[in-house]
Amino acid sequence: MDVKLDPSRDDLPLLANTGHILVKHYVLDLDVDFKSQIIEGSIVLFFEPGNRFKKQSSSIEETCQSESNEACKFRMPEPCHNPVTHTSTFSSKMGYDGFSVCGKGVKDTSGKDGNHDNWEQASGISSSKYCCDTGNHGSEDFLLVLDCCDLSVLKVEEVDVAAVPGIEKFARSPTLTVVSEELRNQIIRELVTLPADRWREQLDYYARCSQAPGCGELLFDTDTWSLQIRKTGTQAATDFPHAIRIRYRTKPQGRSVTWTSDQSGRPCVYTMGSPINNRALFPCQEPPVAMSTWQATVRAAASFVVLMSGENSAKPTQLHEGCSSWHYYVTMPMPASTFTIAVGSWAEMKPETCLSNDLATERSLSSSEADFRYVGVCGHMEYPCRFQNASATTQEIIPHRVFAPVCLKGACQETLLRLIPPCLSAAHSVLGTHPFSRLDVLIVPANFPSLGMARPNKEETGCVSDSGSSVIKHGLNPEKAFMQVHYLKGYFLLRFLAKRLGDDTYFSFLRKFVHTFHGQLILSQDFLQMLLENIPEEKRLELSVENIFRDWLESSGIPQPLQRERGAAAACGLARRVSAEVAKWIRVNRRPRKRKRRETEEVFEKLLPDQLVWLLECLLEQKTLKPRTLQSLERTYHLPEQDAEVRHRWCELVVKHRYTKAYKDVERFLQEDQGLFPAELRRKAPPLVHGLRPRDAECGLWLFCGLEAALSHGRLGTWAH
């Protein structure tokens, strides 16, 4: 299963066999070490067999039959003649030395590609020979496949959940009196299917089970994109251990998190919306169909704050001098890509006056309380849904915290803090019930490189095999991180629909859509189909799902409705002023170096940032701008001091006209606003500089979105549950 990809043209594989077995819950126990830039610890996964589980040997054939020979991403197994290594022998040679708490780890010393595991080192079985080898030297063992990249996996073991005190109440069968695999799996089956009103008890037993001793190490192997685990003699997903523990550590170069400094120069680390999502942070099931809950305990030096996308407002617990622990959890099943973490020396901003308890405090629920008042039937899997909670449906402003680097504390306290309550209230008035019980807002470093995560959906993935594996089309294209056309076109499509239908009709539909599909995976077709079904015939005006897809999603360039709107906007006063300034700069550019004495100097108007963006985009359409024109342009508007959107267009002008004096501005933009650090910049800048087309101006300028836009796009939501 060692799939070699060319990042310039190939797709991103999703190899987890979700068609056979599904993760229902993750329990993470991690230490963050800034000195070594490693996150280290364990993760316990609780499984439920999928509806389509089969022996893995047959799934490999179906995988390759379901795709063309050219598209098939897996190689058929080669016969291995290495002797079978017994589990006990395997474990004795692992050299696992335990885990240190609060920064005692060391720099990872494994190979550059970082995908050699202890099984390979101990037994001599190479990843290439083991590729997709579901037979394991003649057997037909079930193979669990998890999405995994840039991780050092140290040990995999089955968890003896039967050893947890009080767990026997989940063993419903009186015939199971001896501790066995069947008993342990039955316990997990009962645990993962507890009703929603017993969520506290469920989380408690998940935590207890995660601390239970191991009862046998499992064979495992890693390749570039996956972790493969088997238990000798287990041939079906139903018989595979339903609770396993994986001990691992991340790598400093892992692509799921960024180790950097905040605006105050203090170290921090955070998940940054990588194209590979979280598979370099923990082994997981990437396909969005794998909806799961999680809980995490994270330890770090006491000077750091740990924020996660959890439902609770975690507070630090001091373990010993200089070390604190933070615990978060989630009860709403979501794809693994929505898991986020940020650790840094953040300062919390608190309002000077507290809001009323009804609006701004978290309601404390007793373990026996089940305040679910069913208004209709939810379409999602069972969980403690706020849409069924009468008090939650009327809560306009959910509890929220705001964190920022120390140097920005004053500005956030003065400006940002007061904006969040009205934004939350507006969101509630438009969309209805807040799906999450609380919100954390974090001001991330300026080099935060992504508006959103590369969440795969059914349309972006290729042919999905019976095992559940697939690929994300163009998921590893290096230009993808810089191209945000889909966000821009999506925004303008929603704006177009609102204008066509009218605000009342459009926002009424949005509220109904959120209420209908909350907690579920949806496609663009679901949204559009429901929209057209819920508006009067006279307002459709020849709109159809097919037409919208053709004009907005499948066609390149600016859709015709926007072209017409752009022409109308050119008639407004602000636009006319920009057009006049463009004409002045074109005249300046055409003048010879030696001018006539009586020729008057051009006087340029002061422009707003949005006007500056438009001005620079118009100048980008000019075939040639002279160096002196660019120099004058830079000095007139102080372009290096403007916001990121203006500087982005300025950098495009610099690149297009090879204005070498301002290459430093391009370097600064790539480092501070696009998330490239010096080593990456040296590696990536040449193709970017020489290959960037001026009309690729639609690429991502996502860093300085307004709070409302951020809320609507879900960026703040990734820090907020």
PDB file of N, CA and C in Angstrom, residues 444-493:
ATOM      1  N   VAL A 444      -4.844  34.060  15.397  1.00  0.00           N
ATOM      2  CA  VAL A 444      -3.693  33.235  15.012  1.00  0.00           C
ATOM      3  C   VAL A 444      -2.601  34.106  14.413  1.00  0.00           C
ATOM      4  N   PRO A 445      -1.374  33.582  14.311  1.00  0.00           N
ATOM      5  CA  PRO A 445      -0.296  34.342  13.676  1.00  0.00           C
ATOM      6  C   PRO A 445      -0.633  34.744  12.244  1.00  0.00           C
ATOM      7  N   ALA A 446       0.017  35.792  11.768  1.00  0.00           N
ATOM      8  CA  ALA A 446      -0.293  36.328  10.438  1.00  0.00           C
ATOM      9  C   ALA A 446       0.009  35.345   9.328  1.00  0.00           C
ATOM     10  N   ASN A 447       0.856  34.336   9.595  1.00  0.00           N
ATOM     11  CA  ASN A 447       1.180  33.383   8.524  1.00  0.00           C
ATOM     12  C   ASN A 447       0.233  32.195   8.500  1.00  0.00           C
ATOM     13  N   PHE A 448      -0.900  32.308   9.175  1.00  0.00           N
ATOM     14  CA  PHE A 448      -1.899  31.240   9.102  1.00  0.00           C
ATOM     15  C   PHE A 448      -2.271  31.033   7.639  1.00  0.00           C
ATOM     16  N   PRO A 449      -2.059  29.819   7.088  1.00  0.00           N
ATOM     17  CA  PRO A 449      -2.054  29.678   5.634  1.00  0.00           C
ATOM     18  C   PRO A 449      -3.349  29.249   4.985  1.00  0.00           C
ATOM     19  N   SER A 450      -4.473  29.214   5.689  1.00  0.00           N
ATOM     20  CA  SER A 450      -5.631  28.618   5.043  1.00  0.00           C
ATOM     21  C   SER A 450      -6.927  29.177   5.578  1.00  0.00           C
ATOM     22  N   LEU A 451      -7.872  29.400   4.647  1.00  0.00           N
ATOM     23  CA  LEU A 451      -9.214  29.813   5.055  1.00  0.00           C
ATOM     24  C   LEU A 451      -9.978  28.642   5.652  1.00  0.00           C
ATOM     25  N   GLY A 452      -9.803  27.486   5.077  1.00  0.00           N
ATOM     26  CA  GLY A 452     -10.527  26.320   5.559  1.00  0.00           C
ATOM     27  C   GLY A 452      -9.764  25.048   5.288  1.00  0.00           C
ATOM     28  N   MET A 453     -10.225  23.976   5.911  1.00  0.00           N
ATOM     29  CA  MET A 453      -9.527  22.706   5.740  1.00  0.00           C
ATOM     30  C   MET A 453      -9.961  22.014   4.473  1.00  0.00           C
ATOM     31  N   ALA A 454      -9.105  21.118   3.987  1.00  0.00           N
ATOM     32  CA  ALA A 454      -9.409  20.401   2.742  1.00  0.00           C
ATOM     33  C   ALA A 454     -10.328  19.235   3.029  1.00  0.00           C
ATOM     34  N   ARG A 455     -11.517  19.562   3.486  1.00  0.00           N
ATOM     35  CA  ARG A 455     -12.442  18.476   3.813  1.00  0.00           C
ATOM     36  C   ARG A 455     -12.909  17.795   2.547  1.00  0.00           C
ATOM     37  N   PRO A 456     -12.692  16.500   2.423  1.00  0.00           N
ATOM     38  CA  PRO A 456     -13.144  15.806   1.218  1.00  0.00           C
ATOM     39  C   PRO A 456     -14.650  15.613   1.235  1.00  0.00           C
ATOM     40  N   ASN A 457     -15.251  15.597   0.053  1.00  0.00           N
ATOM     41  CA  ASN A 457     -16.647  15.226  -0.057  1.00  0.00           C
ATOM     42  C   ASN A 457     -16.813  14.235  -1.185  1.00  0.00           C
ATOM     43  N   LYS A 458     -18.008  13.765  -1.388  1.00  0.00           N
ATOM     44  CA  LYS A 458     -18.226  12.680  -2.349  1.00  0.00           C
ATOM     45  C   LYS A 458     -17.889  13.092  -3.765  1.00  0.00           C
ATOM     46  N   GLU A 459     -18.013  14.392  -4.062  1.00  0.00           N
ATOM     47  CA  GLU A 459     -17.743  14.810  -5.422  1.00  0.00           C
ATOM     48  C   GLU A 459     -16.252  14.998  -5.669  1.00  0.00           C
ATOM     49  N   GLU A 460     -15.518  15.394  -4.646  1.00  0.00           N
ATOM     50  CA  GLU A 460     -14.089  15.599  -4.828  1.00  0.00           C
ATOM     51  C   GLU A 460     -13.333  14.284  -4.841  1.00  0.00           C
ATOM     52  N   THR A 461     -13.892  13.269  -4.182  1.00  0.00           N
ATOM     53  CA  THR A 461     -13.212  11.988  -4.165  1.00  0.00           C
ATOM     54  C   THR A 461     -13.550  11.210  -5.410  1.00  0.00           C
ATOM     55  N   GLY A 462     -12.628  10.392  -5.851  1.00  0.00           N
ATOM     56  CA  GLY A 462     -12.859   9.587  -7.038  1.00  0.00           C
ATOM     57  C   GLY A 462     -13.754   8.402  -6.710  1.00  0.00           C
ATOM     58  N   CYS A 463     -13.620   7.337  -7.462  1.00  0.00           N
ATOM     59  CA  CYS A 463     -14.428   6.139  -7.250  1.00  0.00           C
ATOM     60  C   CYS A 463     -14.135   5.562  -5.870  1.00  0.00           C
ATOM     61  N   VAL A 464     -15.184   5.426  -5.052  1.00  0.00           N
ATOM     62  CA  VAL A 464     -15.025   4.906  -3.701  1.00  0.00           C
ATOM     63  C   VAL A 464     -15.131   3.387  -3.749  1.00  0.00           C
ATOM     64  N   SER A 465     -14.104   2.702  -3.245  1.00  0.00           N
ATOM     65  CA  SER A 465     -14.091   1.249  -3.282  1.00  0.00           C
ATOM     66  C   SER A 465     -15.006   0.676  -2.206  1.00  0.00           C
ATOM     67  N   ASP A 466     -15.209  -0.623  -2.266  1.00  0.00           N
ATOM     68  CA  ASP A 466     -16.060  -1.288  -1.289  1.00  0.00           C
ATOM     69  C   ASP A 466     -15.495  -1.159   0.120  1.00  0.00           C
ATOM     70  N   SER A 467     -14.190  -1.034   0.230  1.00  0.00           N
ATOM     71  CA  SER A 467     -13.573  -0.883   1.551  1.00  0.00           C
ATOM     72  C   SER A 467     -13.769   0.513   2.117  1.00  0.00           C
ATOM     73  N   GLY A 468     -14.151   1.463   1.257  1.00  0.00           N
ATOM     74  CA  GLY A 468     -14.319   2.842   1.697  1.00  0.00           C
ATOM     75  C   GLY A 468     -13.187   3.749   1.283  1.00  0.00           C
ATOM     76  N   SER A 469     -12.118   3.205   0.690  1.00  0.00           N
ATOM     77  CA  SER A 469     -10.983   4.023   0.277  1.00  0.00           C
ATOM     78  C   SER A 469     -11.300   4.777  -1.001  1.00  0.00           C
ATOM     79  N   SER A 470     -10.637   5.928  -1.189  1.00  0.00           N
ATOM     80  CA  SER A 470     -10.856   6.748  -2.373  1.00  0.00           C
ATOM     81  C   SER A 470      -9.694   7.730  -2.486  1.00  0.00           C
ATOM     82  N   VAL A 471      -9.839   8.720  -3.339  1.00  0.00           N
ATOM     83  CA  VAL A 471      -8.820   9.756  -3.468  1.00  0.00           C
ATOM     84  C   VAL A 471      -9.500  11.113  -3.526  1.00  0.00           C
ATOM     85  N   ILE A 472      -8.763  12.157  -3.104  1.00  0.00           N
ATOM     86  CA  ILE A 472      -9.214  13.533  -3.281  1.00  0.00           C
ATOM     87  C   ILE A 472      -8.547  14.058  -4.538  1.00  0.00           C
ATOM     88  N   LYS A 473      -9.336  14.410  -5.525  1.00  0.00           N
ATOM     89  CA  LYS A 473      -8.789  14.872  -6.788  1.00  0.00           C
ATOM     90  C   LYS A 473      -7.941  16.122  -6.573  1.00  0.00           C
ATOM     91  N   HIS A 474      -6.719  16.082  -7.089  1.00  0.00           N
ATOM     92  CA  HIS A 474      -5.784  17.206  -7.030  1.00  0.00           C
ATOM     93  C   HIS A 474      -5.505  17.654  -5.592  1.00  0.00           C
ATOM     94  N   GLY A 475      -5.679  16.737  -4.640  1.00  0.00           N
ATOM     95  CA  GLY A 475      -5.502  17.106  -3.236  1.00  0.00           C
ATOM     96  C   GLY A 475      -4.095  17.515  -2.877  1.00  0.00           C
ATOM     97  N   LEU A 476      -3.090  17.053  -3.660  1.00  0.00           N
ATOM     98  CA  LEU A 476      -1.700  17.390  -3.357  1.00  0.00           C
ATOM     99  C   LEU A 476      -1.126  18.408  -4.330  1.00  0.00           C
ATOM    100  N   ASN A 477      -1.965  19.028  -5.142  1.00  0.00           N
ATOM    101  CA  ASN A 477      -1.487  20.065  -6.052  1.00  0.00           C
ATOM    102  C   ASN A 477      -0.908  21.207  -5.229  1.00  0.00           C
ATOM    103  N   PRO A 478       0.382  21.550  -5.413  1.00  0.00           N
ATOM    104  CA  PRO A 478       0.995  22.579  -4.574  1.00  0.00           C
ATOM    105  C   PRO A 478       0.362  23.954  -4.731  1.00  0.00           C
ATOM    106  N   GLU A 479      -0.331  24.183  -5.857  1.00  0.00           N
ATOM    107  CA  GLU A 479      -0.977  25.476  -6.051  1.00  0.00           C
ATOM    108  C   GLU A 479      -2.295  25.570  -5.288  1.00  0.00           C
ATOM    109  N   LYS A 480      -2.791  24.420  -4.797  1.00  0.00           N
ATOM    110  CA  LYS A 480      -4.105  24.417  -4.169  1.00  0.00           C
ATOM    111  C   LYS A 480      -4.151  25.314  -2.940  1.00  0.00           C
ATOM    112  N   ALA A 481      -3.049  25.357  -2.205  1.00  0.00           N
ATOM    113  CA  ALA A 481      -3.018  26.175  -0.991  1.00  0.00           C
ATOM    114  C   ALA A 481      -3.173  27.654  -1.302  1.00  0.00           C
ATOM    115  N   PHE A 482      -2.868  28.057  -2.545  1.00  0.00           N
ATOM    116  CA  PHE A 482      -2.926  29.461  -2.908  1.00  0.00           C
ATOM    117  C   PHE A 482      -4.186  29.802  -3.699  1.00  0.00           C
ATOM    118  N   MET A 483      -4.943  28.801  -4.105  1.00  0.00           N
ATOM    119  CA  MET A 483      -6.117  29.038  -4.929  1.00  0.00           C
ATOM    120  C   MET A 483      -7.375  28.938  -4.076  1.00  0.00           C
ATOM    121  N   GLN A 484      -8.107  30.028  -3.969  1.00  0.00           N
ATOM    122  CA  GLN A 484      -9.325  30.060  -3.168  1.00  0.00           C
ATOM    123  C   GLN A 484     -10.532  30.435  -4.017  1.00  0.00           C
ATOM    124  N   VAL A 485     -10.457  30.111  -5.315  1.00  0.00           N
ATOM    125  CA  VAL A 485     -11.533  30.469  -6.231  1.00  0.00           C
ATOM    126  C   VAL A 485     -12.856  29.867  -5.766  1.00  0.00           C
ATOM    127  N   HIS A 486     -12.811  28.633  -5.236  1.00  0.00           N
ATOM    128  CA  HIS A 486     -14.045  27.964  -4.823  1.00  0.00           C
ATOM    129  C   HIS A 486     -14.733  28.722  -3.698  1.00  0.00           C
ATOM    130  N   TYR A 487     -13.948  29.311  -2.771  1.00  0.00           N
ATOM    131  CA  TYR A 487     -14.553  30.102  -1.713  1.00  0.00           C
ATOM    132  C   TYR A 487     -15.190  31.368  -2.285  1.00  0.00           C
ATOM    133  N   LEU A 488     -14.474  32.031  -3.181  1.00  0.00           N
ATOM    134  CA  LEU A 488     -14.968  33.280  -3.743  1.00  0.00           C
ATOM    135  C   LEU A 488     -16.222  33.051  -4.583  1.00  0.00           C
ATOM    136  N   LYS A 489     -16.182  32.032  -5.439  1.00  0.00           N
ATOM    137  CA  LYS A 489     -17.342  31.764  -6.278  1.00  0.00           C
ATOM    138  C   LYS A 489     -18.522  31.297  -5.431  1.00  0.00           C
ATOM    139  N   GLY A 490     -18.237  30.532  -4.392  1.00  0.00           N
ATOM    140  CA  GLY A 490     -19.313  30.110  -3.498  1.00  0.00           C
ATOM    141  C   GLY A 490     -19.974  31.290  -2.815  1.00  0.00           C
ATOM    142  N   TYR A 491     -19.169  32.244  -2.372  1.00  0.00           N
ATOM    143  CA  TYR A 491     -19.720  33.446  -1.734  1.00  0.00           C
ATOM    144  C   TYR A 491     -20.610  34.215  -2.712  1.00  0.00           C
ATOM    145  N   PHE A 492     -20.101  34.417  -3.918  1.00  0.00           N
ATOM    146  CA  PHE A 492     -20.866  35.189  -4.888  1.00  0.00           C
ATOM    147  C   PHE A 492     -22.113  34.441  -5.367  1.00  0.00           C
ATOM    148  N   LEU A 493     -22.051  33.104  -5.373  1.00  0.00           N
ATOM    149  CA  LEU A 493     -23.240  32.339  -5.727  1.00  0.00           C
ATOM    150  C   LEU A 493     -24.336  32.551  -4.685  1.00  0.00           C
TER     151      LEU A 493
END
